[in-house]
C-alpha cells in the first residue's frame, strides 16, 4: 500500500525549511528523525523527501539505484572533477566504474601502504615536544602528499606538492558553500572565495596536465616491446596510480581512457582521498584527547606491536583497537554527511512508517514521482539512538567482536552500491597506519577542551584543530615485531566488522 510521509513542522512561507537547513543543518537533520522514517520538507517551492531509516536508504543505493540520478546539489562537483566517478551516473558511470576497479585493486595496496608508511615516518620526524600543531594543515599536507606520491610516483617536486596543498582547501570550501545552491548564482559573484577557487582550479589543471605529459614522455621500460628489463626497477613510476590509469582499458571495447577522463579521475581521487582521510584523522585525535581511557588503551596496543616504530600494512591485523577507534570516529563524523539523489522515473521504496526495526516488510511503500529530490544523512542515521545506544558517546568497543544486525546495516560512512567509494580500502589503510604510528611515538592534546563542534561544509570540519605535541614513554620496552610474511593486500584493507555484515546484507 502506498503511504504518504508527513510534512516536517516549522516550515515558513515561501522558503519552507530552507532557513533551518542553512542555519543549523546538523541539528535539523537529527530533529527530522522524530517525524518518522520518512518525512517531507520544503526548500523554497521544491518538496524534498528525507529518509531517516537505513532500509529504504539501502534500497535506494542498491536495488533501486537505476531509478535515481545525481541531484543538482551534487552536480556542483562537476566544476571540480568533470566526469569523474563522484559526479556521474547512469551507463557512463557504470562503464567508468568497471574500468576503474582494477586501478584500485587490492593487489596494489602493498605498494601504496609502503608509501604511506614512509611519508608518515618523515612527517612525524619533524615534530618536537611542546610544539603547537594545526592538525588541519598537518593532516591535509600528509594526506595530499600521500595521494600525490601514490598517483604520480617519485617525480613530483616540493613546489608542485605545495601548489596542491594550497589549492585543495579553497576547492573544498567552494564546494561546501555552493553545494546547496543549485541555481549556480553564487558562483558568478566576484567574491574572494570564487577568485581563489578559479585560481586553484587553474593551478591544479595545469599541474595535472604537466604530470600526465611528463609520464607519457617517459614510457615504462619494455612497454613498446612488451619485454621488461632490469631498468624497470629504476623507473620512478613503478606501481603508481597514473600508470594504472593510462594502462586501463574498457573491458568491452579494449579502448584506453581519453586524456580528459584521466584528468577527471585524478581530480576525483585527489579530492576524495585528501578530504576523507585528513578530516577523519583530525576528528580522531581530538576525540582521543578528550578520552584518556581509550587513549591509554591505544598506546598499550601500539606499544605491544610497534615499540616506537611506524606501522606497516602487515601490522594492521594486529591492531584491532586502532581499527575500532577509526570505525567509531567515522560513525560520529562520516565524510559524506548529507547525500541527495533525484528520481529519474516514477518509482517506489519499501518502508515501515511505524519505524519498527524488527520483523519483515509490511507492504507499505512510498511513491517517489520522477523529479523528486531525496535526501538522507549518514550523520543523522549513524546517531539514531534506536540503533546506537548513547549515540553521542565515543565508544570504540561497540564494534568489538563481530557486530551484526540493524546497526551494522546502518553504518555506511563510505556509501554503498554503485556509488560506494572505490578508494575505501586505500583510506582505511592510510588512516590506520597514520594513527598507529602517531600513537607509538607521540601524545597529541587539543588546546580547546572537550569534544569539538562539527561544522558542516563539504565535509564535517572542526572549529579548532590546534594541538600540542607531547613525547611519550612506551608502556612496553621490547623489540618491535617484525612481520613474518611478505606484504599481502588483505590485511591492509580488510573491512571493519560493521562493514562486513552490512555488505553481506546487500
Coordinates of N, CA, C and O in Angstrom, one line a residue, residues 394-482:
X394 N 31.5 8.5 22.5 CA 32.6 7.9 21.8 C 33.0 6.6 22.4 O 33.6 6.5 23.4
X395 N 32.5 5.5 21.8 CA 32.6 4.2 22.4 C 33.1 3.2 21.3 O 32.4 2.5 20.7
X396 N 34.5 3.1 21.1 CA 35.0 2.2 20.1 C 34.7 0.7 20.4 O 34.6 0.0 19.4
X397 N 34.5 0.4 21.6 CA 34.2 -1.1 21.9 C 32.8 -1.5 21.5 O 32.5 -2.7 21.6
X398 N 32.0 -0.6 21.0 CA 30.7 -1.0 20.5 C 30.9 -1.9 19.2 O 30.0 -2.6 18.7
X399 N 32.2 -1.8 18.6 CA 32.5 -2.6 17.4 C 33.3 -3.8 17.7 O 33.9 -4.4 16.8
X400 N 33.5 -4.1 19.0 CA 34.2 -5.3 19.4 C 33.5 -6.6 18.9 O 32.3 -6.6 18.8
X401 N 34.3 -7.6 18.7 CA 33.7 -8.9 18.2 C 33.3 -8.8 16.8 O 34.0 -8.2 15.9
X402 N 32.1 -9.4 16.5 CA 31.6 -9.4 15.1 C 30.2 -8.8 15.2 O 29.2 -9.5 15.3
X403 N 30.1 -7.4 15.3 CA 28.7 -6.8 15.4 C 27.9 -7.2 14.2 O 28.4 -7.4 13.1
X404 N 26.6 -7.3 14.4 CA 25.7 -7.6 13.3 C 24.3 -7.0 13.7 O 24.1 -6.5 14.8
X405 N 23.4 -7.0 12.7 CA 22.1 -6.5 12.9 C 21.9 -5.1 12.3 O 22.7 -4.7 11.5
X406 N 20.8 -4.5 12.7 CA 20.4 -3.2 12.1 C 21.5 -2.1 12.2 O 21.7 -1.3 11.2
X407 N 22.2 -2.1 13.3 CA 23.3 -1.1 13.5 C 24.3 -1.2 12.4 O 24.8 -0.2 11.8
X408 N 24.7 -2.4 12.1 CA 25.7 -2.6 11.1 C 25.2 -2.3 9.7 O 25.9 -1.8 8.8
X409 N 23.9 -2.6 9.4 CA 23.3 -2.2 8.2 C 23.2 -0.7 8.0 O 23.2 -0.2 6.8
X410 N 23.1 0.0 9.1 CA 23.0 1.5 9.0 C 24.4 2.2 9.0 O 24.4 3.4 8.9
X411 N 25.4 1.4 9.2 CA 26.8 2.0 9.2 C 27.3 2.1 7.7 O 27.7 1.1 7.1
X412 N 27.3 3.3 7.2 CA 27.6 3.5 5.8 C 28.5 4.7 5.5 O 28.2 5.6 4.7
X413 N 29.6 4.8 6.2 CA 30.4 6.1 6.1 C 31.0 6.3 4.7 O 31.3 7.4 4.3
X414 N 31.2 5.2 3.9 CA 31.7 5.3 2.6 C 30.7 5.0 1.5 O 31.0 4.7 0.4
X415 N 29.4 5.0 1.9 CA 28.4 4.8 0.9 C 28.2 3.3 0.6 O 28.7 2.5 1.4
X416 N 27.4 3.0 -0.4 CA 27.0 1.7 -0.7 C 26.6 1.6 -2.2 O 26.2 2.5 -2.8
X417 N 26.8 0.4 -2.7 CA 26.3 0.1 -4.1 C 27.1 0.8 -5.2 O 28.4 1.0 -5.0
X418 N 26.5 1.1 -6.3 CA 27.2 1.6 -7.4 C 28.0 2.9 -7.2 O 29.0 3.2 -7.9
X419 N 27.6 3.7 -6.2 CA 28.3 4.9 -5.9 C 29.0 4.8 -4.6 O 29.5 5.8 -4.0
X420 N 29.2 3.6 -4.1 CA 30.1 3.4 -2.9 C 31.6 3.7 -3.3 O 32.0 3.6 -4.4
X421 N 32.3 4.2 -2.3 CA 33.7 4.7 -2.5 C 34.6 3.5 -3.0 O 34.9 2.6 -2.2
X422 N 35.2 3.7 -4.2 CA 36.2 2.7 -4.6 C 37.5 2.8 -3.9 O 38.2 1.8 -3.8
X423 N 37.8 3.9 -3.3 CA 39.0 4.1 -2.6 C 38.9 3.8 -1.1 O 39.8 4.2 -0.3
X424 N 37.9 3.1 -0.7 CA 37.6 2.8 0.7 C 38.8 2.1 1.4 O 39.3 2.4 2.5
X425 N 39.3 1.0 0.7 CA 40.4 0.3 1.3 C 41.7 1.2 1.4 O 42.4 1.0 2.4
X426 N 41.9 2.0 0.4 CA 43.0 2.9 0.5 C 42.9 3.8 1.7 O 43.9 4.0 2.4
X427 N 41.7 4.4 1.9 CA 41.5 5.3 3.1 C 41.7 4.6 4.4 O 42.4 5.1 5.3
X428 N 41.1 3.4 4.6 CA 41.2 2.6 5.8 C 42.7 2.3 6.1 O 43.2 2.5 7.2
X429 N 43.4 1.9 5.1 CA 44.8 1.6 5.3 C 45.6 2.8 5.7 O 46.4 2.7 6.7
X430 N 45.5 3.9 5.0 CA 46.2 5.1 5.3 C 45.9 5.6 6.7 O 46.8 5.9 7.5
X431 N 44.6 5.7 7.1 CA 44.2 6.2 8.4 C 44.8 5.3 9.5 O 45.3 5.8 10.5
X432 N 44.7 4.0 9.4 CA 45.2 3.1 10.4 C 46.8 3.2 10.5 O 47.3 3.2 11.7
X433 N 47.5 3.3 9.4 CA 48.9 3.5 9.5 C 49.3 4.8 10.2 O 50.2 4.8 11.1
X434 N 48.7 5.9 9.9 CA 49.0 7.1 10.4 C 48.6 7.2 11.9 O 49.4 7.6 12.8
X435 N 47.4 6.7 12.3 CA 47.0 6.8 13.7 C 47.9 5.9 14.6 O 48.4 6.4 15.6
X436 N 48.2 4.7 14.2 CA 49.0 3.8 15.0 C 50.4 4.4 15.1 O 51.1 4.3 16.2
X437 N 51.0 5.0 14.0 CA 52.3 5.5 14.1 C 52.4 6.7 15.0 O 53.4 6.9 15.7
X438 N 51.4 7.6 15.0 CA 51.4 8.7 15.9 C 51.3 8.2 17.3 O 52.1 8.7 18.2
X439 N 50.4 7.3 17.6 CA 50.3 6.8 19.0 C 51.5 6.1 19.5 O 51.7 6.1 20.7
X440 N 52.3 5.5 18.6 CA 53.5 4.8 19.0 C 54.6 5.8 19.5 O 55.5 5.4 20.3
X441 N 54.5 7.0 19.1 CA 55.6 8.0 19.5 C 55.1 9.2 20.2 O 55.9 9.8 21.0
X442 N 53.9 9.7 19.9 CA 53.5 11.0 20.4 C 52.2 10.9 21.1 O 51.4 10.0 20.9
X443 N 51.9 11.9 21.9 CA 50.6 12.1 22.5 C 50.2 13.5 22.1 O 50.9 14.5 22.4
X444 N 49.1 13.7 21.4 CA 48.6 15.0 21.0 C 47.4 15.4 21.8 O 46.5 14.7 22.0
X445 N 47.5 16.6 22.4 CA 46.5 17.2 23.3 C 45.9 18.4 22.6 O 46.6 19.3 22.3
X446 N 44.5 18.4 22.5 CA 43.8 19.5 22.0 C 44.0 20.8 22.9 O 43.9 20.6 24.1
X447 N 44.1 21.9 22.3 CA 44.2 23.2 23.1 C 42.8 23.6 23.6 O 42.7 24.2 24.6
X448 N 41.8 23.2 22.8 CA 40.4 23.5 23.3 C 39.8 22.3 24.0 O 39.7 21.2 23.4
X449 N 39.4 22.4 25.3 CA 38.9 21.3 26.0 C 37.6 20.8 25.5 O 36.8 21.6 24.9
X450 N 37.3 19.5 25.7 CA 36.0 18.9 25.3 C 35.9 18.6 23.8 O 36.8 19.0 23.0
X451 N 34.9 17.8 23.5 CA 34.8 17.4 22.1 C 34.5 18.7 21.2 O 33.8 19.6 21.6
X452 N 35.2 18.8 20.0 CA 34.9 19.9 19.2 C 33.6 19.9 18.5 O 32.9 18.9 18.5
X453 N 33.1 21.0 18.1 CA 31.8 21.2 17.4 C 32.0 21.0 15.9 O 32.8 21.6 15.3
X454 N 31.2 20.0 15.3 CA 31.3 19.8 13.9 C 30.6 21.0 13.1 O 29.6 21.5 13.5
X455 N 31.3 21.4 12.1 CA 30.8 22.5 11.2 C 30.6 21.8 9.8 O 31.5 21.4 9.2
X456 N 29.3 21.8 9.4 CA 29.0 21.2 8.0 C 29.5 22.1 6.9 O 29.0 23.2 6.7
X457 N 30.4 21.6 6.1 CA 30.9 22.3 4.9 C 30.8 21.3 3.8 O 29.8 20.6 3.7
X458 N 31.9 21.1 3.0 CA 31.9 20.0 2.1 C 31.8 18.7 2.8 O 31.1 17.7 2.5
X459 N 32.6 18.6 3.9 CA 32.5 17.5 4.9 C 32.4 18.1 6.2 O 32.2 19.4 6.3
X460 N 32.5 17.4 7.3 CA 32.4 17.9 8.7 C 33.7 18.4 9.1 O 34.6 17.6 9.4
X461 N 33.8 19.7 9.3 CA 35.1 20.3 9.7 C 35.1 20.6 11.2 O 34.0 20.5 11.9
X462 N 36.2 20.9 11.8 CA 36.4 21.2 13.2 C 36.5 22.7 13.4 O 37.0 23.4 12.6
X463 N 36.0 23.1 14.6 CA 36.1 24.6 14.9 C 37.5 25.0 15.3 O 37.9 26.1 15.1
X464 N 38.3 24.1 15.9 CA 39.7 24.4 16.3 C 40.5 23.1 16.2 O 40.2 22.1 16.9
X465 N 41.5 23.1 15.4 CA 42.3 21.9 15.2 C 43.7 22.0 15.8 O 44.6 21.3 15.4
X466 N 43.9 22.9 16.7 CA 45.3 23.1 17.3 C 45.5 22.1 18.4 O 44.6 21.8 19.2
X467 N 46.7 21.5 18.4 CA 47.1 20.6 19.4 C 48.5 20.9 19.8 O 49.3 21.5 19.1
X468 N 48.9 20.4 21.0 CA 50.3 20.4 21.4 C 50.8 19.0 21.4 O 50.1 18.0 21.6
X469 N 52.1 18.9 21.0 CA 52.8 17.6 20.9 C 53.5 17.2 22.2 O 54.3 18.0 22.7
X470 N 53.3 16.0 22.7 CA 54.0 15.5 23.9 C 54.7 14.2 23.5 O 54.1 13.3 22.9
X471 N 56.0 14.2 23.9 CA 56.7 12.9 23.7 C 56.1 11.9 24.8 O 55.8 12.4 25.9
X472 N 56.1 10.7 24.5 CA 55.6 9.7 25.5 C 56.6 8.5 25.6 O 57.3 8.1 24.6
X473 N 56.7 8.0 26.8 CA 57.5 6.8 27.1 C 56.6 5.6 26.8 O 55.4 5.6 27.2
X474 N 57.1 4.6 26.2 CA 56.3 3.4 25.9 C 56.1 2.6 27.1 O 56.9 2.4 28.0
X475 N 54.9 2.0 27.2 CA 54.5 1.2 28.3 C 55.1 -0.2 28.3 O 55.2 -0.9 29.3
X476 N 55.6 -0.6 27.1 CA 56.3 -1.9 27.0 C 57.6 -1.6 26.2 O 57.6 -1.1 25.1
X477 N 58.7 -1.9 26.8 CA 60.0 -1.8 26.2 C 60.4 -3.2 25.6 O 60.7 -4.1 26.3
X478 N 60.3 -3.3 24.3 CA 60.6 -4.5 23.6 C 61.0 -4.3 22.2 O 60.9 -3.2 21.7
X479 N 61.5 -5.3 21.6 CA 61.9 -5.2 20.2 C 60.6 -5.3 19.4 O 59.8 -6.1 19.6
X480 N 60.4 -4.3 18.4 CA 59.2 -4.3 17.7 C 59.1 -5.6 16.9 O 60.0 -6.2 16.4
X481 N 57.8 -6.0 16.8 CA 57.5 -7.2 16.0 C 58.0 -7.0 14.5 O 57.8 -5.9 14.0
X482 N 58.5 -8.0 14.0 CA 58.8 -8.0 12.6 C 57.9 -8.9 11.8 O 57.7 -10.1 12.1

